Tab-separated table of C-alpha atoms and ligand atoms in Angstrom:
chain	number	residue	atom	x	y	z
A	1	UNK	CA	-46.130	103.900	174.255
A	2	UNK	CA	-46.616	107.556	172.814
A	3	UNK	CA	-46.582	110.188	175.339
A	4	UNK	CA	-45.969	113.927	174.978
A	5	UNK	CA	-46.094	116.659	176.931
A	6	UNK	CA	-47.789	119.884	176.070
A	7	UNK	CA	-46.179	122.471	178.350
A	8	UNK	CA	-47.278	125.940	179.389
A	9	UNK	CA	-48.844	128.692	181.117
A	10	UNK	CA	-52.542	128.080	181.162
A	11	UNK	CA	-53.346	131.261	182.870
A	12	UNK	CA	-56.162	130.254	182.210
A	13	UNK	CA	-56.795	127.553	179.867
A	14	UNK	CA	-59.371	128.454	176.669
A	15	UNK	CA	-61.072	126.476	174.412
A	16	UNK	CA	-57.761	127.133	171.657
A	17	UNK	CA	-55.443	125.062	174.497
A	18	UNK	CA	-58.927	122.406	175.019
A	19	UNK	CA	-58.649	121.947	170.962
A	20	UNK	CA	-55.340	121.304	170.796
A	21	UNK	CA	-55.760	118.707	173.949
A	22	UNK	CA	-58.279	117.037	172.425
A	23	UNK	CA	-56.904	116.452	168.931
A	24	UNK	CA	-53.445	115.518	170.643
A	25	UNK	CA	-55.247	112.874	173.058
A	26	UNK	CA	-56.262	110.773	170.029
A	27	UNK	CA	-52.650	111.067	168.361
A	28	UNK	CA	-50.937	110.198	171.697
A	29	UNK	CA	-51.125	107.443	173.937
A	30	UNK	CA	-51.282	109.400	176.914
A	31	UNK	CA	-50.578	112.951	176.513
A	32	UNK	CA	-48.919	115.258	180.162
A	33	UNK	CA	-50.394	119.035	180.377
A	34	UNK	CA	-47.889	120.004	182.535
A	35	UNK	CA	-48.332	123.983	183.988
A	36	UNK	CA	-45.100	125.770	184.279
A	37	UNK	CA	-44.720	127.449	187.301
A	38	UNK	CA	-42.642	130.536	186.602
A	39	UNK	CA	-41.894	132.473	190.233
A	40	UNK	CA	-40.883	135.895	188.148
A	41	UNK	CA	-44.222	135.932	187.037
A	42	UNK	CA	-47.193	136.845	188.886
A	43	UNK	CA	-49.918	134.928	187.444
A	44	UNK	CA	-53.905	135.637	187.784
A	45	UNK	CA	-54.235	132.468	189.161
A	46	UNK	CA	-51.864	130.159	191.255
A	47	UNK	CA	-50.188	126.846	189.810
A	48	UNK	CA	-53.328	124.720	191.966
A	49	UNK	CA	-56.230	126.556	190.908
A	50	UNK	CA	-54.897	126.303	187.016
A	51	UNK	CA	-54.252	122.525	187.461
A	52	UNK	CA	-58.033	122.127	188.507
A	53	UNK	CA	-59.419	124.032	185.732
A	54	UNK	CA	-57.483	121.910	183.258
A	55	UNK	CA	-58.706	118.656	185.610
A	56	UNK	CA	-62.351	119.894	185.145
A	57	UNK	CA	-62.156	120.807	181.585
A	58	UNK	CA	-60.366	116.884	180.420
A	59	UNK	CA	-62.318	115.082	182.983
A	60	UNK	CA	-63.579	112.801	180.107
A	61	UNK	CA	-60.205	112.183	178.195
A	62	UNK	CA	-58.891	109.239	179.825
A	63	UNK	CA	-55.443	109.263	178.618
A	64	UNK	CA	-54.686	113.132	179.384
A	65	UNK	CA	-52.982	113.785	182.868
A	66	UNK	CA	-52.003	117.106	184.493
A	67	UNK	CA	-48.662	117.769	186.038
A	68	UNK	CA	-47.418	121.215	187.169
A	69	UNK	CA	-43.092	122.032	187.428
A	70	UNK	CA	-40.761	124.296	188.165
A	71	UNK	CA	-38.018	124.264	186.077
A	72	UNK	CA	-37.171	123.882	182.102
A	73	UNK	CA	-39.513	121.562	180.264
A	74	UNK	CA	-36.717	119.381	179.339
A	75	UNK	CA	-35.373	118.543	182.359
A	76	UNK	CA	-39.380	117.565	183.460
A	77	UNK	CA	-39.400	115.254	180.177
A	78	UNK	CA	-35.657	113.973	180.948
A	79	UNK	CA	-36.919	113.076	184.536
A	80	UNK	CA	-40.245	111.397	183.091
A	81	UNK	CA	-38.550	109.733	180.633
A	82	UNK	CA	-40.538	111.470	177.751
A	83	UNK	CA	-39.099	112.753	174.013
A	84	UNK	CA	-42.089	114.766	172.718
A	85	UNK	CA	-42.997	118.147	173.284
A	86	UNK	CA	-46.335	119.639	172.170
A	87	UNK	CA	-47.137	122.969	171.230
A	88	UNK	CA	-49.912	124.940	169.217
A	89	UNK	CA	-49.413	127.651	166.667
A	90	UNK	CA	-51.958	130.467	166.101
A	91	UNK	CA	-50.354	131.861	163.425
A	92	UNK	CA	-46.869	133.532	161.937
A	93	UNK	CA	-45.850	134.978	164.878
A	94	UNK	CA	-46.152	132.173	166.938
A	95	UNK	CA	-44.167	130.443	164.618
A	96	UNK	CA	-40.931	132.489	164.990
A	97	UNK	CA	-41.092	132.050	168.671
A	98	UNK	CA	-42.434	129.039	168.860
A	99	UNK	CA	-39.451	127.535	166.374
A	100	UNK	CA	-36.857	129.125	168.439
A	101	UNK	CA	-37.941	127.602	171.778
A	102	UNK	CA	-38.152	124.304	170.099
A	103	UNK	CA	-34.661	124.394	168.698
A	104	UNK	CA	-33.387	125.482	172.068
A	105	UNK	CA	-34.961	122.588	173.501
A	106	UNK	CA	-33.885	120.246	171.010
A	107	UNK	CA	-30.199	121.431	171.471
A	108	UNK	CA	-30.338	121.758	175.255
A	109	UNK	CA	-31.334	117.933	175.513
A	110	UNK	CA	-28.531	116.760	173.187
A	111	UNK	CA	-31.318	115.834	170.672
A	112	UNK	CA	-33.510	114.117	172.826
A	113	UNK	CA	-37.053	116.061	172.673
A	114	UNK	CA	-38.609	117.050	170.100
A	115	UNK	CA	-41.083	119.681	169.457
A	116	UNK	CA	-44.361	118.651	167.330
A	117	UNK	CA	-46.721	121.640	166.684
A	118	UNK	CA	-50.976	121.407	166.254
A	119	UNK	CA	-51.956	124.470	164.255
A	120	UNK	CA	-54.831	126.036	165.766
A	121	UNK	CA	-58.638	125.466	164.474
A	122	UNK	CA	-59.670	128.441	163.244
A	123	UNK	CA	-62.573	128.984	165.333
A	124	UNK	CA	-60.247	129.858	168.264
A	125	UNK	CA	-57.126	131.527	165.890
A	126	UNK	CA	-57.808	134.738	168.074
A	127	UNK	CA	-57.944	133.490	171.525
A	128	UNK	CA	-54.929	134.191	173.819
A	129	UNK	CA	-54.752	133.535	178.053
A	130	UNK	CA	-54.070	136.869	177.943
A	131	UNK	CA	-56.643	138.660	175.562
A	132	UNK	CA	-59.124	136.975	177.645
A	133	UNK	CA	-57.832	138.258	181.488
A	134	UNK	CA	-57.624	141.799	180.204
A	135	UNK	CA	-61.176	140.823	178.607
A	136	UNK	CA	-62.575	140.051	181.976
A	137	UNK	CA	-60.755	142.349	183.694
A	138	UNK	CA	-62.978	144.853	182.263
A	139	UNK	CA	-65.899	142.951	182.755
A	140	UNK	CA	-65.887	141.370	179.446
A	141	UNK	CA	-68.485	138.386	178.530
A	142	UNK	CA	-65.870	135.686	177.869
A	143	UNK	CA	-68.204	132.775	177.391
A	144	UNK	CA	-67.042	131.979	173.860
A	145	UNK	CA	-63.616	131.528	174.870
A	146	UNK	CA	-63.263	129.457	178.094
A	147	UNK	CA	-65.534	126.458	179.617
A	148	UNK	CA	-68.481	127.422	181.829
A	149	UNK	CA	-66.561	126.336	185.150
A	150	UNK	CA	-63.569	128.634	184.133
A	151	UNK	CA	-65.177	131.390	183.332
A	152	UNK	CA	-67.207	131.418	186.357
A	153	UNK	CA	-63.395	131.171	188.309
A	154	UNK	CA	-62.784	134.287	186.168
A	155	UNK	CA	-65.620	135.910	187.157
A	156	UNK	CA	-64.897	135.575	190.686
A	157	UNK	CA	-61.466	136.680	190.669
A	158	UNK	CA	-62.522	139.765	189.430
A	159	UNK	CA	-65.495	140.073	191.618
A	160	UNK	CA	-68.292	140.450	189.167
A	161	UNK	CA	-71.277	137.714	188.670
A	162	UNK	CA	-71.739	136.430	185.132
A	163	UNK	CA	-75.268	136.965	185.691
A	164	UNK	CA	-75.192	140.976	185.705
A	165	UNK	CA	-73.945	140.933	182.434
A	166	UNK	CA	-76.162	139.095	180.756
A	167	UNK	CA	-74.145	135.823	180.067
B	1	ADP	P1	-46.998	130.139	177.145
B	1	ADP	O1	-47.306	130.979	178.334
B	1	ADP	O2	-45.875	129.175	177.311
B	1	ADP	O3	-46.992	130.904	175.834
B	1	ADP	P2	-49.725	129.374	176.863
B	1	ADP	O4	-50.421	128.887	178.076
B	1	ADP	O5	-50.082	130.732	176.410
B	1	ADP	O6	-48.193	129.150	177.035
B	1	ADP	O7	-49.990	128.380	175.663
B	1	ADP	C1	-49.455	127.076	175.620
B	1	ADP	C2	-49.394	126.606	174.181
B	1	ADP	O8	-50.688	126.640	173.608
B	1	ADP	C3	-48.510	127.435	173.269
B	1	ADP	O9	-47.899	126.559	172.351
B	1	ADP	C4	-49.481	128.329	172.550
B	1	ADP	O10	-48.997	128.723	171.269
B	1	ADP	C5	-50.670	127.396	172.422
B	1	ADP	N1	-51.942	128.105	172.290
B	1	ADP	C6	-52.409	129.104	173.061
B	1	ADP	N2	-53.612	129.536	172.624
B	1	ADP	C7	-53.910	128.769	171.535
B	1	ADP	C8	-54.998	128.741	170.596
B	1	ADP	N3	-56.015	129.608	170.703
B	1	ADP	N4	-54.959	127.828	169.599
B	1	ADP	C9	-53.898	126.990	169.492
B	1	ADP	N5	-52.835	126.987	170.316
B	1	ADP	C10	-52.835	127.856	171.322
């Protein structure tokens, strides 16, 4: 069986991470979004309220399940037994990051995981977790870049209703 993990933040997810999901879930067998919990940081929102957002927005992909750890990504996939590590690439500046990481990983787990990349579609080559926070932070209308249910989560972390602005 095929199984990869696609690791990261997902603070929140967009419609660029729900793209790469979606093509991945018909490559893999069963494909792990797995939300890294990172203590140092100080995310919008908490490792629970991104896991249901993800839940919601794959609730009709049967083979994608949602995990969230604390920790390095290898040591998750050593635990669960899985070799395949799934990110996406934007464009040429995630790529010098992104190829770093992935030979890190691939050294740190004597060889073990691998890293396959998804390039983005190009519909969502501009969206970013972050681009769309400071969007909404400012009261931004950021229904082209995250699901309904995730933008209204947005919209009430920063205590404004979707409806005053039109959207
Ligand atoms: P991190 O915080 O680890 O960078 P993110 O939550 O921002 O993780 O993203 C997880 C993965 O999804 C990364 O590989 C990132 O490059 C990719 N990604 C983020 N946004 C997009 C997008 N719009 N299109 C394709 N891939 C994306």
């Amino acid at each position: 069986m095929k199984i990869a993990v696609y690791p990261g933040s997902f603070d929140p997810i967009t419609l660029g991470h729900l793209d790469i999901i979606r093509r991945a879930s018909a490559m893999f067998d069963k494909l792990v979004v797995v939300v890294s919990v990172n203590t140092a940081k100080s995310p919008l929102f908490s490792a629970d309220e991104r896991v249901k957002m993800i839940k919601e927005a794959v609730k009709d992909l049967s083979n994608v399940e949602i995990d969230c750890y604390e920790g390095l990504i290898i040591d998750y996939c050593k635990e669960k037994n899985i070799k395949i590590l799934l990110r996406g690439l934007r464009a040429i500046t995630d790529f010098e990051y992104e190829l770093q990481i992935a030979q890190t990983n691939k050294a740190f787990s004597h060889n073990e995981v691998d890293t396959v990349f998804l390039t983005t579609s190009l519909e969502y080559a501009y969206l970013s977790s972050s681009t769309v926070r400071e969007f909404a932070s400012f009261h931004g209308d950021i229904s082209r870049c995250v699901t309904d249910y995730v933008a209204q989560k947005i919209y009430e972390k920063y205590g404004y209703d979707k409806q005053a602005i039109g959207g």
